[in-house]
Tab-separated table of N, CA and C and ligand atoms in Angstrom:
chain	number	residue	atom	x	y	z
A	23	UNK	N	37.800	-20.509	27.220
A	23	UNK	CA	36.597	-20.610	26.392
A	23	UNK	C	35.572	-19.566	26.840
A	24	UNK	N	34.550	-18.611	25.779
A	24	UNK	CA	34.044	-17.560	26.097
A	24	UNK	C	32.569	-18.092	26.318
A	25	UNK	N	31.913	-17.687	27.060
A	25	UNK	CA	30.331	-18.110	27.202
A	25	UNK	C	29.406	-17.443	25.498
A	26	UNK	N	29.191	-18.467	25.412
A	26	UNK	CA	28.466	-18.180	24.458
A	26	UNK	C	27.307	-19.145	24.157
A	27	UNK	N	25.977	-18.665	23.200
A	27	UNK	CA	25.034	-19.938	23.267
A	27	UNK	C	25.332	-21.239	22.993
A	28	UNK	N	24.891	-22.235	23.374
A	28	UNK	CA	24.786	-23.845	23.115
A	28	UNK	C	26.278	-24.197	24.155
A	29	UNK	N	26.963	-22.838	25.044
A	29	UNK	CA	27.747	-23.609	26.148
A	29	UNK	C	27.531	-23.908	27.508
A	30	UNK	N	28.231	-25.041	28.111
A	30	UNK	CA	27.378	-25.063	29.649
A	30	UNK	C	28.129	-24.315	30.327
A	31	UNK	N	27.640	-23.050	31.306
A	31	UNK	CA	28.574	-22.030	32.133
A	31	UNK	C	27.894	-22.668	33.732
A	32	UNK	N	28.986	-23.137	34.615
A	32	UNK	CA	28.874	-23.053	35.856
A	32	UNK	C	29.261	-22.057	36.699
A	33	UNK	N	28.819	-21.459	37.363
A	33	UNK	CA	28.968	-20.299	38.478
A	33	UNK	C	28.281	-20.502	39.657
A	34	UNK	N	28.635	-19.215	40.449
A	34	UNK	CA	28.477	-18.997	41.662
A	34	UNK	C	27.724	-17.573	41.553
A	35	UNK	N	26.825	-17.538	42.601
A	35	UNK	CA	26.328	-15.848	42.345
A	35	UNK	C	25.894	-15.408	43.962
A	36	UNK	N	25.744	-14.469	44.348
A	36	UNK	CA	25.313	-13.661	45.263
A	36	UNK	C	23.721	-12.890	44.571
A	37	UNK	N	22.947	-12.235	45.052
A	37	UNK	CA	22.004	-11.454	44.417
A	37	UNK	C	21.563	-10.557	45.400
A	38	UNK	N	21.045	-9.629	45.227
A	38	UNK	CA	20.625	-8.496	46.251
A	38	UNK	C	19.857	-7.339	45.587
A	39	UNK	N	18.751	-6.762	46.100
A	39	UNK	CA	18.158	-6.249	46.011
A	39	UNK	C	18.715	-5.080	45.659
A	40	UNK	N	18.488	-4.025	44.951
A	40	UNK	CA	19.604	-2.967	44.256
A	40	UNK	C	19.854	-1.839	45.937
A	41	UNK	N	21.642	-1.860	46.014
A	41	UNK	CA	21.197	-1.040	47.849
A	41	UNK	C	20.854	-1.918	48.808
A	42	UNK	N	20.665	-3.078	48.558
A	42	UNK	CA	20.674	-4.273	49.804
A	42	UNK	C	21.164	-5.092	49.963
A	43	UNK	N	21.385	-6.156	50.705
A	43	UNK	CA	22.452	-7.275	51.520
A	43	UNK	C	21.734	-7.544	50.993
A	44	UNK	N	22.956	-9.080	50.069
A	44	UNK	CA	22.426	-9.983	49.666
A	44	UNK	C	21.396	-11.227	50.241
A	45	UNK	N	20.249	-11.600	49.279
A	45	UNK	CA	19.474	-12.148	49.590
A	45	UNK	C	19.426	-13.778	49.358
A	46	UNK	N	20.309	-13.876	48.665
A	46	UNK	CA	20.636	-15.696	48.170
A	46	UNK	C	21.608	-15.724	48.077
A	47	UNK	N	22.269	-16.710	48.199
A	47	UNK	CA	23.994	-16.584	47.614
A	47	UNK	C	24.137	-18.688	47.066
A	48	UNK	N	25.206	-18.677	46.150
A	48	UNK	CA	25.207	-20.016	45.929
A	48	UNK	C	26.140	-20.492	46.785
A	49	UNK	N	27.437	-20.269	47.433
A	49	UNK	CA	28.465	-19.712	48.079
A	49	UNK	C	28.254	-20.951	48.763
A	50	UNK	N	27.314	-21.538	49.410
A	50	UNK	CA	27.139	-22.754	50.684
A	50	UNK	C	27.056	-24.033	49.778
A	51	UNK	N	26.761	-23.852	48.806
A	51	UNK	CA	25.881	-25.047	47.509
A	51	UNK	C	27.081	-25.423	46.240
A	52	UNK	N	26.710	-26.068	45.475
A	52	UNK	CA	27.485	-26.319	44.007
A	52	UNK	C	26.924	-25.115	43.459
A	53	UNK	N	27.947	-24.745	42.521
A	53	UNK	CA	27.600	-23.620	41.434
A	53	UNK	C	26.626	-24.227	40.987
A	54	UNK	N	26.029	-23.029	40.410
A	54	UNK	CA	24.340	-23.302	39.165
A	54	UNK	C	25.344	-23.649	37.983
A	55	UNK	N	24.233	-24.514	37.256
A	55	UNK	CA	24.907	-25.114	35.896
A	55	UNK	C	23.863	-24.608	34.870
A	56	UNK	N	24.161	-24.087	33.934
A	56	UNK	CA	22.933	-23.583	32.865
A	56	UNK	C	23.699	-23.975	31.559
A	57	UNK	N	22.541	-24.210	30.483
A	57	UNK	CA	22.519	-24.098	29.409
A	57	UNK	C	22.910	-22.725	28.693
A	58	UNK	N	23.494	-21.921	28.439
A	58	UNK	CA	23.156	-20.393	27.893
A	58	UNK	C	22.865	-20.352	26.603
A	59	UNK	N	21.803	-19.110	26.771
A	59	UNK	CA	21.311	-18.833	25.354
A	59	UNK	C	20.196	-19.677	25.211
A	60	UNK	N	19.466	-20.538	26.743
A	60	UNK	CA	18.133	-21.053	26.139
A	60	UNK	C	17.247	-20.592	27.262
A	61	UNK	N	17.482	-19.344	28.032
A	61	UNK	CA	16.598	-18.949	28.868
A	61	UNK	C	16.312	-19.510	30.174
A	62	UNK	N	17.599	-20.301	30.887
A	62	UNK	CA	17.712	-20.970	32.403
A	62	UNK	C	17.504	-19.867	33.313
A	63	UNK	N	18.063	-19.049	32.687
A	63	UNK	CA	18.136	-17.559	33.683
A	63	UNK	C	17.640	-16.519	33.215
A	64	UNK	N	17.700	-15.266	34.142
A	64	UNK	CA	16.851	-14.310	33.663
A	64	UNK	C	17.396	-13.987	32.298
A	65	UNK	N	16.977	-12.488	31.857
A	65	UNK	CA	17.616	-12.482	30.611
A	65	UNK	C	18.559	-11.566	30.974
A	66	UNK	N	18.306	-10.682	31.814
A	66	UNK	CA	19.561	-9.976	32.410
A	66	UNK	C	20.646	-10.365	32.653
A	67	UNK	N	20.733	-11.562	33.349
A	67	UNK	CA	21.744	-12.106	33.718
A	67	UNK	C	22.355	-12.820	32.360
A	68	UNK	N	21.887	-13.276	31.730
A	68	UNK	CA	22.470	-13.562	30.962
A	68	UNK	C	23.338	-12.848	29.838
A	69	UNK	N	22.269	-11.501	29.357
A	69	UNK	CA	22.803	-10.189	28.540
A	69	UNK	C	25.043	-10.070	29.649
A	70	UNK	N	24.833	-10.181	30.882
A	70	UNK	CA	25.711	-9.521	31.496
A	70	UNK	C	27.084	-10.418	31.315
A	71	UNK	N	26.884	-11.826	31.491
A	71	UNK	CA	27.743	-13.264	31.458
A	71	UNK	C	28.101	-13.208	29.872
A	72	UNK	N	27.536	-12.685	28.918
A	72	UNK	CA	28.133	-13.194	27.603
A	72	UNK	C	29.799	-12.905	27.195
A	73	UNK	N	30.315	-13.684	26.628
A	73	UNK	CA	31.590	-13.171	26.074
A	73	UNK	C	32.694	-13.386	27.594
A	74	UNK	N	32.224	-13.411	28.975
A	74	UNK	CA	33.083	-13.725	29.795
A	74	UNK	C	33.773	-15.231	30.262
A	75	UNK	N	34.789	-15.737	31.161
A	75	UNK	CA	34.978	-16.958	30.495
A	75	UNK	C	35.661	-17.213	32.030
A	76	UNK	N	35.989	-18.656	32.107
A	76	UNK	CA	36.038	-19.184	33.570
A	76	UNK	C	36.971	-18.359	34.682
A	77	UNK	N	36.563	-17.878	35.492
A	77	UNK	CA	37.930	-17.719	36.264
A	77	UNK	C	37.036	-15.855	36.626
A	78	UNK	N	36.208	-15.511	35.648
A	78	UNK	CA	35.794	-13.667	35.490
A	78	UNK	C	35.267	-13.643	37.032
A	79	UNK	N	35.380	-12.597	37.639
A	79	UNK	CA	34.524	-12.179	38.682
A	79	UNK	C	33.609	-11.072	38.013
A	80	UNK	N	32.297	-11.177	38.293
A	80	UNK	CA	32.078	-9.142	37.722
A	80	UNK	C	30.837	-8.837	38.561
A	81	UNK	N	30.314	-8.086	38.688
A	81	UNK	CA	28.869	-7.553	39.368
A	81	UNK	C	27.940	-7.331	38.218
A	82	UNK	N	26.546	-7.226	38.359
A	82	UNK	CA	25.426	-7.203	37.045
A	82	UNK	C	24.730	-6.423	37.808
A	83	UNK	N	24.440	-5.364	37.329
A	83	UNK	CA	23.211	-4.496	37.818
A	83	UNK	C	22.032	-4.873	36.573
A	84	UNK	N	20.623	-5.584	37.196
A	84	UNK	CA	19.579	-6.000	36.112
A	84	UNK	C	18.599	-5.573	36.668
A	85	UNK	N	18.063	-4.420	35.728
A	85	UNK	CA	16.954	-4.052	36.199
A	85	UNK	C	15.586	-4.660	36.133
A	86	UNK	N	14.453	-4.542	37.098
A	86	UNK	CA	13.497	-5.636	36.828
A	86	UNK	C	12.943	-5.894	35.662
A	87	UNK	N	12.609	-5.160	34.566
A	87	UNK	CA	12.058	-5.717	33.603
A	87	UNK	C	12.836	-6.533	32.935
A	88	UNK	N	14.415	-6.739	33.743
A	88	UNK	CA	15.226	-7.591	32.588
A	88	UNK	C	15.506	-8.785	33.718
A	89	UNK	N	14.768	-8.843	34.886
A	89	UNK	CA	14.920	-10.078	35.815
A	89	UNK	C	13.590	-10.228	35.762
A	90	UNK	N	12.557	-10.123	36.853
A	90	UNK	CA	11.775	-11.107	36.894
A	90	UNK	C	10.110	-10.279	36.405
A	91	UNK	N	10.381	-9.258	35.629
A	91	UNK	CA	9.390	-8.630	35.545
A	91	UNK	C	9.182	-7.411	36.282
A	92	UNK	N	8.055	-6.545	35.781
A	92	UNK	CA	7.588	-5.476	36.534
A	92	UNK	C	6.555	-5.855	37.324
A	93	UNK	N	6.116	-5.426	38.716
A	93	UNK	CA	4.903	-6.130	39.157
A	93	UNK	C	3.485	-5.620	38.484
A	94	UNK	N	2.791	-6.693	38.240
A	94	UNK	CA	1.236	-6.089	37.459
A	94	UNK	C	0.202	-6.509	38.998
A	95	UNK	N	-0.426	-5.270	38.667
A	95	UNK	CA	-2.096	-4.989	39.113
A	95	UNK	C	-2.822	-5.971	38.938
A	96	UNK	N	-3.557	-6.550	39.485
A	96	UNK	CA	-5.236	-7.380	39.511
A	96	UNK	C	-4.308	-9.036	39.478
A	97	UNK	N	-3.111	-9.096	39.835
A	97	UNK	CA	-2.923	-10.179	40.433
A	97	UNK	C	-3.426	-11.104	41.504
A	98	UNK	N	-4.205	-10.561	41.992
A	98	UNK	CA	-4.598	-11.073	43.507
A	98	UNK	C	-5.456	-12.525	43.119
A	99	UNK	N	-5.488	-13.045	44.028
A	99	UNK	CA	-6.624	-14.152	43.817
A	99	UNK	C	-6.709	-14.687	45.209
A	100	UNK	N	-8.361	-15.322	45.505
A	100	UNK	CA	-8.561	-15.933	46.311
A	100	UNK	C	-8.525	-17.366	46.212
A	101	UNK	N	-8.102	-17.882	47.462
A	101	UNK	CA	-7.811	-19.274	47.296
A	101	UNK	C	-8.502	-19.540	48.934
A	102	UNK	N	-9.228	-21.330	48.481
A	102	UNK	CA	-9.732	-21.535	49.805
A	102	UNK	C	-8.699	-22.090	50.905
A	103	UNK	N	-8.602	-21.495	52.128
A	103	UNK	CA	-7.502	-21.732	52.927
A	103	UNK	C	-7.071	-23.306	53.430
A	104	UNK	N	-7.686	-24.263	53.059
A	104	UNK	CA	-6.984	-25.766	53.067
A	104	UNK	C	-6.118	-26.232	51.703
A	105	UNK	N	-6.040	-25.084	51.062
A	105	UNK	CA	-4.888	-25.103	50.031
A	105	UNK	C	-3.455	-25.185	50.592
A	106	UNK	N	-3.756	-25.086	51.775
A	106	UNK	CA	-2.110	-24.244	52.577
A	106	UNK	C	-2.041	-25.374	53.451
A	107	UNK	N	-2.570	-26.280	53.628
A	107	UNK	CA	-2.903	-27.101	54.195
A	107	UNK	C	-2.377	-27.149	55.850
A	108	UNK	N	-1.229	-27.276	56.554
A	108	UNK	CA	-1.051	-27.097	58.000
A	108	UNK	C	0.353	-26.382	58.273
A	109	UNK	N	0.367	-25.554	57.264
A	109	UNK	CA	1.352	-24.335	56.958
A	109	UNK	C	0.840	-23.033	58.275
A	110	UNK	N	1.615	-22.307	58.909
A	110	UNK	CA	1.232	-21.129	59.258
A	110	UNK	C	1.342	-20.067	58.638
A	111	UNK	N	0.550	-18.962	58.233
A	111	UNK	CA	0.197	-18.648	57.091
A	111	UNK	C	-0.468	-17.019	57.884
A	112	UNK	N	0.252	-15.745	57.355
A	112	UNK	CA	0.173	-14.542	57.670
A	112	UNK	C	0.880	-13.228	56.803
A	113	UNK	N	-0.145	-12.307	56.353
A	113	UNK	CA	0.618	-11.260	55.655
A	113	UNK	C	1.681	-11.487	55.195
A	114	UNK	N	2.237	-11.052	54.099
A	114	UNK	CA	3.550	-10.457	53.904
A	114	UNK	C	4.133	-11.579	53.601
A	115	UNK	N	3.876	-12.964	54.167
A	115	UNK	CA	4.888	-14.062	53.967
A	115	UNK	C	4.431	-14.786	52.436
A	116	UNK	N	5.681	-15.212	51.857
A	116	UNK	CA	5.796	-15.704	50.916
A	116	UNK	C	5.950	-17.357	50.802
A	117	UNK	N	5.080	-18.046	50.457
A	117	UNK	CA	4.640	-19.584	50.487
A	117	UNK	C	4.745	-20.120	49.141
A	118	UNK	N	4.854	-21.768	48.956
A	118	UNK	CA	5.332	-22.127	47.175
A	118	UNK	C	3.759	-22.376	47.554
A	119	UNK	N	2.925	-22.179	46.690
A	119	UNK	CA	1.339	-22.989	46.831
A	119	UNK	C	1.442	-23.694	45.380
A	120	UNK	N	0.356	-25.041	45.434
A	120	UNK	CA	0.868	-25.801	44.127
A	120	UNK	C	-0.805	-25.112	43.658
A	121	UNK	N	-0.771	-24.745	42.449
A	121	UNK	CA	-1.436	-24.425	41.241
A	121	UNK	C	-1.573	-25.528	40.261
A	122	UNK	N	-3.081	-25.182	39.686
A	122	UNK	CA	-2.845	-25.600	38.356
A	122	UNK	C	-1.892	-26.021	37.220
A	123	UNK	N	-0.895	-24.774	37.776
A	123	UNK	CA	0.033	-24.838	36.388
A	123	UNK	C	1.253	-25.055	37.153
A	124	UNK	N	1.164	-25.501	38.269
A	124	UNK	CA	2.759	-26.443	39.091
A	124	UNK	C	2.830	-25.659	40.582
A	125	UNK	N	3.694	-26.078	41.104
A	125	UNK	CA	4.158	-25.028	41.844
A	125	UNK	C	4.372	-23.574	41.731
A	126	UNK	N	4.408	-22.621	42.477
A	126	UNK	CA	4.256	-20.880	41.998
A	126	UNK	C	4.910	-20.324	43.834
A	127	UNK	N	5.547	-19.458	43.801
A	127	UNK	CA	5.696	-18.802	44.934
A	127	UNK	C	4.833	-17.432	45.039
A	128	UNK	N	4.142	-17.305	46.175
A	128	UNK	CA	3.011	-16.102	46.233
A	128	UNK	C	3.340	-15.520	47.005
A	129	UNK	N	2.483	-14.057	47.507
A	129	UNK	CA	2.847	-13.936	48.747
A	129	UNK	C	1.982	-13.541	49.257
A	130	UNK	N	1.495	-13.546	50.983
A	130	UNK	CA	0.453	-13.778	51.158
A	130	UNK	C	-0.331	-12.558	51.618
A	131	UNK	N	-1.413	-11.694	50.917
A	131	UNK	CA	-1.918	-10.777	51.320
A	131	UNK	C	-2.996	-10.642	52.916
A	132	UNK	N	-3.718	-11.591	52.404
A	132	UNK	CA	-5.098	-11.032	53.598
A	132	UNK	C	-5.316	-12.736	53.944
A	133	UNK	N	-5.488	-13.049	55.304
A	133	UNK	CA	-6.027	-14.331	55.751
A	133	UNK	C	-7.610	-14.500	56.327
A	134	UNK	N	-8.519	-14.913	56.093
A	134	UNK	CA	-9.755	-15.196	55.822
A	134	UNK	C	-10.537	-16.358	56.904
A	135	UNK	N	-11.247	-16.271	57.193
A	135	UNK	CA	-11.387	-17.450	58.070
A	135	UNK	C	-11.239	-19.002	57.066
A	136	UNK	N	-11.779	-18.580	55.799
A	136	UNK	CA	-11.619	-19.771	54.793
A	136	UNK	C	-11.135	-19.763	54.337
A	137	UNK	N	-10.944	-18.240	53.677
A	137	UNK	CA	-10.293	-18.158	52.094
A	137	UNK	C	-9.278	-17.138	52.388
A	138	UNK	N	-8.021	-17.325	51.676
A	138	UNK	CA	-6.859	-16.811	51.577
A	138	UNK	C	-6.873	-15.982	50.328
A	139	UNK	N	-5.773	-14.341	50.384
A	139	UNK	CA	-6.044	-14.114	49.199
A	139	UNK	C	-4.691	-13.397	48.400
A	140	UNK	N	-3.876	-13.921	48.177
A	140	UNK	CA	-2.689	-13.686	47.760
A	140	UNK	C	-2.682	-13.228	46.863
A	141	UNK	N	-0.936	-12.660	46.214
A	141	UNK	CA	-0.369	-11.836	45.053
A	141	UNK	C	0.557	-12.890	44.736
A	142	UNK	N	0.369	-12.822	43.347
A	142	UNK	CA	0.392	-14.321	41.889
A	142	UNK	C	1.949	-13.502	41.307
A	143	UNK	N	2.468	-12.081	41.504
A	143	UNK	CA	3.310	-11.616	41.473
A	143	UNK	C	4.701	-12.338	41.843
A	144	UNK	N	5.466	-12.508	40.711
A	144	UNK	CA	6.979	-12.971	41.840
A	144	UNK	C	7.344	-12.231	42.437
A	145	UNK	N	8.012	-12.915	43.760
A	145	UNK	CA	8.320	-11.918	45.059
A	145	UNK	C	9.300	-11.295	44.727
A	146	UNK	N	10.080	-11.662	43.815
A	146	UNK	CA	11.408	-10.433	42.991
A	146	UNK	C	10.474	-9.627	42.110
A	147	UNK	N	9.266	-9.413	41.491
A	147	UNK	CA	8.576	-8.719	40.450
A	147	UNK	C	8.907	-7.691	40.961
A	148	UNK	N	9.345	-6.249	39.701
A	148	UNK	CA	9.565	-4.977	40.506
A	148	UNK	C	10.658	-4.681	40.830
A	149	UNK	N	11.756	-5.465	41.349
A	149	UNK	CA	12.938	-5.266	41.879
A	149	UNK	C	13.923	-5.230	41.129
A	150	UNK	N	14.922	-4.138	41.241
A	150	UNK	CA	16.136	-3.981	40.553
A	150	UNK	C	17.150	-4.664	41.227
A	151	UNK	N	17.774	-5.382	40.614
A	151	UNK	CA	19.130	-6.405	41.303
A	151	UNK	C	19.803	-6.063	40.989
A	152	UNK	N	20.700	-6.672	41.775
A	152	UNK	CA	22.412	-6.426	41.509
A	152	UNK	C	22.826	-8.133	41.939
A	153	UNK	N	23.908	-8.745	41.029
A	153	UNK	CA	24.470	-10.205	41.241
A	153	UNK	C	25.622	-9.568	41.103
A	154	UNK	N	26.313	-10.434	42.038
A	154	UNK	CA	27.932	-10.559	42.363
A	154	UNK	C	28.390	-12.104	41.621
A	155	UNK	N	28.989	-12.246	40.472
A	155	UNK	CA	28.636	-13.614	39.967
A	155	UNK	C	30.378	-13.939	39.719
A	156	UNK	N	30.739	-15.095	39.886
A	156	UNK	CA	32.009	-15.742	39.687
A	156	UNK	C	31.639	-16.973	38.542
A	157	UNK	N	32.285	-17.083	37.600
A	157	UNK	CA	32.251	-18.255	36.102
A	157	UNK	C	33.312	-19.320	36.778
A	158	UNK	N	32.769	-20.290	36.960
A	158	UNK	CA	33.546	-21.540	37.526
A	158	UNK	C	33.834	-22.228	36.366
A	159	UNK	N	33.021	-22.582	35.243
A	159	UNK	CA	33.988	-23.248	34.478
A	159	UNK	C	32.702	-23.199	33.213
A	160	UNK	N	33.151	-22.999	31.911
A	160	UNK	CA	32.754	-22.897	30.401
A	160	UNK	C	33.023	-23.960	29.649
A	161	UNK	N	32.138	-24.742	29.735
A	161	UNK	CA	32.387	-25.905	28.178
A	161	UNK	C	31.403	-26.162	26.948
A	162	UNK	N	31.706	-26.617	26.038
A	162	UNK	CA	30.856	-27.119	25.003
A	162	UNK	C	29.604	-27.938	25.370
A	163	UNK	N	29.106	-27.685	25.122
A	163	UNK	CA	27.041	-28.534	25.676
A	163	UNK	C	27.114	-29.756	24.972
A	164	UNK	N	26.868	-30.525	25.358
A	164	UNK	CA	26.575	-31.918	24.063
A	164	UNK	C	25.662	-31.935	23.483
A	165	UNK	N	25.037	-33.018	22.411
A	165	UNK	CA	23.761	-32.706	21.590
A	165	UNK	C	23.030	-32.565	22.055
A	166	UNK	N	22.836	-33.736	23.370
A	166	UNK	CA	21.625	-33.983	23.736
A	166	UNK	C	21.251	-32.771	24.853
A	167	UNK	N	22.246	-32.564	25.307
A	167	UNK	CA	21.814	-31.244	26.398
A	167	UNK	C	21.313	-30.138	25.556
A	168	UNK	N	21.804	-29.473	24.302
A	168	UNK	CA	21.319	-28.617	23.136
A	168	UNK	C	19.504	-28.808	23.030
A	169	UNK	N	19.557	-30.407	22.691
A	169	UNK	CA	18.784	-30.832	22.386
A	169	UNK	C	17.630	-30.417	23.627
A	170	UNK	N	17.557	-30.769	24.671
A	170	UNK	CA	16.647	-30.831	26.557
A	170	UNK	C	16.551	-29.166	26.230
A	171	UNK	N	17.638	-28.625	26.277
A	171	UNK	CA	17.771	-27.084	26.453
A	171	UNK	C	18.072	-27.497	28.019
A	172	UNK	N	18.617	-28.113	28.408
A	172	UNK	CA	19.637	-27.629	30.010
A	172	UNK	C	20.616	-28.527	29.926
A	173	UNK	N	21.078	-28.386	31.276
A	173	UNK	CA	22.820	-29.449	31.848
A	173	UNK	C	21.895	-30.488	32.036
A	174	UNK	N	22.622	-31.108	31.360
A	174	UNK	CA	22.953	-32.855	32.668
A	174	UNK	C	24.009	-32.992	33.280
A	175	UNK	N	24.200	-34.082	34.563
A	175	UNK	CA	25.132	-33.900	35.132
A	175	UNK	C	25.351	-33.465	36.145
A	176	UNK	N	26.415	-32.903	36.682
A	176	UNK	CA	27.161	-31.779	37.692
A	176	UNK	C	26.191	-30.866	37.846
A	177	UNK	N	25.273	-30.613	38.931
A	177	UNK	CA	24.376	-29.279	39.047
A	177	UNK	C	23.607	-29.261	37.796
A	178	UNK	N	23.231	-29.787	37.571
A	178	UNK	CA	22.186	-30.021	36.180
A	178	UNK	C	21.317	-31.190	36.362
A	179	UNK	N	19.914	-31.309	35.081
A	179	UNK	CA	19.540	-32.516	35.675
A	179	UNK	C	19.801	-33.696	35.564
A	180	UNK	N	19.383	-34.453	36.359
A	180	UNK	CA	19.657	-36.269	36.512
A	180	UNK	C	18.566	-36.944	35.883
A	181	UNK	N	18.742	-37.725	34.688
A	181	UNK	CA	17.845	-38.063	33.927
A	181	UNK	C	18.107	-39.026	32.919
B	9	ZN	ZN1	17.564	-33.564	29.704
């Protein structure tokens, strides 16, 4: 069966920075379970998986505007530093801080005696990838998963 929209594709993936050791791998975990064709994943990744079918190995070179974006300017924002609450917290490092609008991963620019002042940027923004991805198994979606727009189930949600 070929991946195509309204099917559930389980896999395995590696990912890496384009020219770098991989940075995640599913390899330790259950394959990811997605919906395809309703935007679980980037869109890159998805453009690359179409038409392939259980059992494919292949590599995806996705460039950032087709993974997680290009990084934008005047992202920054200050936040007062008991947001972070008893986290250790320095340059460069990347923290989930909960927002307004949910959880968000930042990363952390300048530390303040009060106020913290991070980049709202995803820490992949900018980056050209490369996935090493294996299709574990392709089936038909049921209504109701059509319906949610994701899996239930196996690596999907419980609900
Ligand atoms: Zn659901």
């Amino acid at each position: 069966m070929k991946i195509e929209k309204d099917r559930v594709v389980r896999f395995h993936y590696s990912v890496a920075e384009a020219g770098g050791e991989p940075v995640e791998t599913s390899r330790e975990r259950e394959p990811l379970a997605i919906l395809f064709g309703h935007g679980n994943i980037i869109p890159g990744l998805e453009k690359a998986m179409d038409g392939h079918e259980a059992g494919d190995t292949f590599k995806a070179d996705v460039t950032a505007a087709d993974a997680y974006g290009e990084r934008r300017d005047g992202m920054s924002q200050r936040v007062p530093k008991k947001h972070f609450g008893d986290q250790k917290i320095a340059p460069g490092m990347q923290v989930v801080l909960n927002t307004s609008f949910g959880p968000r991963a930042v990363t952390i620019e300048k530390v303040g005696m009060s106020v913290v002042d991070v980049d709202l940027n995803h820490p992949m923004a900018g980056k050209d990838l490369q996935f090493d991805i294996e299709i574990v198994e392709v089936r038909e979606a049921s209504t109701e998963e059509v319906e949610h727009g994701h899996v239930h189930g196996e690596g999907g949600h419980q609900h």
